[in-house]
Amino acid sequence: MILTFFDQFSSPHLLGIPLIFLSMLMPTLLLPMPRNRWVTNRLSTLQLWAINMITKQLMAPLNKPGHKWAIILASLMMLLLMINLLGLLPYTFTPTTQLSMSMALALPLWLATLLTGLRNQPTTSLGHLLPEGTPTPLIPALIMIETISLLIRPLALGVRLTANLTAGHLLIQLISTATITLLPIMPMTSILTTTILLLLTILELAVAMIQAYVFVLLLSLYLQENI
């Protein structure tokens, strides 16, 4: 069987069971469990602090009605963070490297923010399509441009998440293949590429976290325009 670089984006199976399900069981051990005390150990304290900090950052630009979305946005942030980081483990794949997965998250949430604005303040939401003080001859063209930019937002959300993660995984695959190939021929060069691979892996960990944060942050900014 001939393997390609893109085979890493297909979910591996063992006895008909996708291994991504097995890998998703491991982080559940790190989630805080309900106890009689609020604080049980340092790990739960660190988890609660991280969730609290993320929620504050996401809710900062929103007014009080937008705080109803705190649970949705914080849960989405934790979901994306877990999926992106799990994709870096061996024998797993990243579901968010599939455009269908990213669009399935981006499109409904963007549509929910848009419908929220049209329901609560339709005049203000529609007013975003036409900047104030626009010359009369430019009104039709600007309305078309703003409408297209509005409708392309969910596509930009999904493509940004998928493209960044896909590019990082492909780069890791290329460098790791080069490292193994060069090991018997040029050992010193192979050691150098191994160092680059380790640095790139650390960078990919940062990218996985940053992309999850950017995805949710942009959704909160879209929500801010409609409440």
mmCIF file of C-alpha atoms in Angstrom, residues 2-10 87-94 97 164-182 193-194 196-201 204:
data_model
loop_
_atom_site.group_PDB
_atom_site.id
_atom_site.type_symbol
_atom_site.label_atom_id
_atom_site.label_comp_id
_atom_site.label_asym_id
_atom_site.label_seq_id
_atom_site.Cartn_x
_atom_site.Cartn_y
_atom_site.Cartn_z
ATOM 1 C CA ILE A 2 1.401 3.386 -1.030
ATOM 2 C CA LEU A 3 1.023 6.067 1.625
ATOM 3 C CA THR A 4 0.922 9.793 0.957
ATOM 4 C CA PHE A 5 1.451 12.815 3.152
ATOM 5 C CA PHE A 6 -2.303 13.362 3.292
ATOM 6 C CA ASP A 7 -3.026 9.932 4.789
ATOM 7 C CA GLN A 8 -2.349 11.436 8.206
ATOM 8 C CA PHE A 9 -5.623 13.350 7.890
ATOM 9 C CA SER A 10 -7.706 10.160 7.820
ATOM 10 C CA GLY A 87 -4.345 15.698 16.993
ATOM 11 C CA LEU A 88 -0.650 16.013 17.827
ATOM 12 C CA LEU A 89 -0.611 12.632 19.579
ATOM 13 C CA PRO A 90 0.585 9.530 17.679
ATOM 14 C CA TYR A 91 -2.026 7.360 15.942
ATOM 15 C CA THR A 92 -4.653 10.099 16.010
ATOM 16 C CA PHE A 93 -5.737 12.781 13.625
ATOM 17 C CA THR A 94 -7.086 16.305 14.035
ATOM 18 C CA THR A 97 -8.132 19.662 9.665
ATOM 19 C CA ASN A 164 -3.274 26.627 9.723
ATOM 20 C CA LEU A 165 -3.524 23.195 11.319
ATOM 21 C CA THR A 166 -3.128 21.356 7.999
ATOM 22 C CA ALA A 167 -0.029 23.361 7.069
ATOM 23 C CA GLY A 168 1.610 22.655 10.428
ATOM 24 C CA HIS A 169 0.912 18.915 10.273
ATOM 25 C CA LEU A 170 2.229 18.667 6.710
ATOM 26 C CA LEU A 171 5.404 20.528 7.650
ATOM 27 C CA ILE A 172 6.004 18.191 10.601
ATOM 28 C CA GLN A 173 5.442 15.192 8.297
ATOM 29 C CA LEU A 174 7.902 16.516 5.701
ATOM 30 C CA ILE A 175 10.660 17.272 8.213
ATOM 31 C CA SER A 176 10.227 13.970 10.046
ATOM 32 C CA THR A 177 10.423 12.081 6.734
ATOM 33 C CA ALA A 178 13.579 13.997 5.823
ATOM 34 C CA THR A 179 15.094 13.208 9.242
ATOM 35 C CA ILE A 180 14.565 9.460 8.846
ATOM 36 C CA THR A 181 15.826 9.503 5.258
ATOM 37 C CA LEU A 182 18.998 11.448 6.109
ATOM 38 C CA THR A 193 16.649 18.413 11.251
ATOM 39 C CA THR A 194 15.625 16.627 14.465
ATOM 40 C CA ILE A 196 14.195 21.759 13.867
ATOM 41 C CA LEU A 197 11.457 19.141 14.210
ATOM 42 C CA LEU A 198 11.357 19.550 17.987
ATOM 43 C CA LEU A 199 11.137 23.328 17.680
ATOM 44 C CA LEU A 200 8.417 22.992 15.064
ATOM 45 C CA THR A 201 6.454 20.657 17.331
ATOM 46 C CA GLU A 204 2.576 23.622 16.487
#
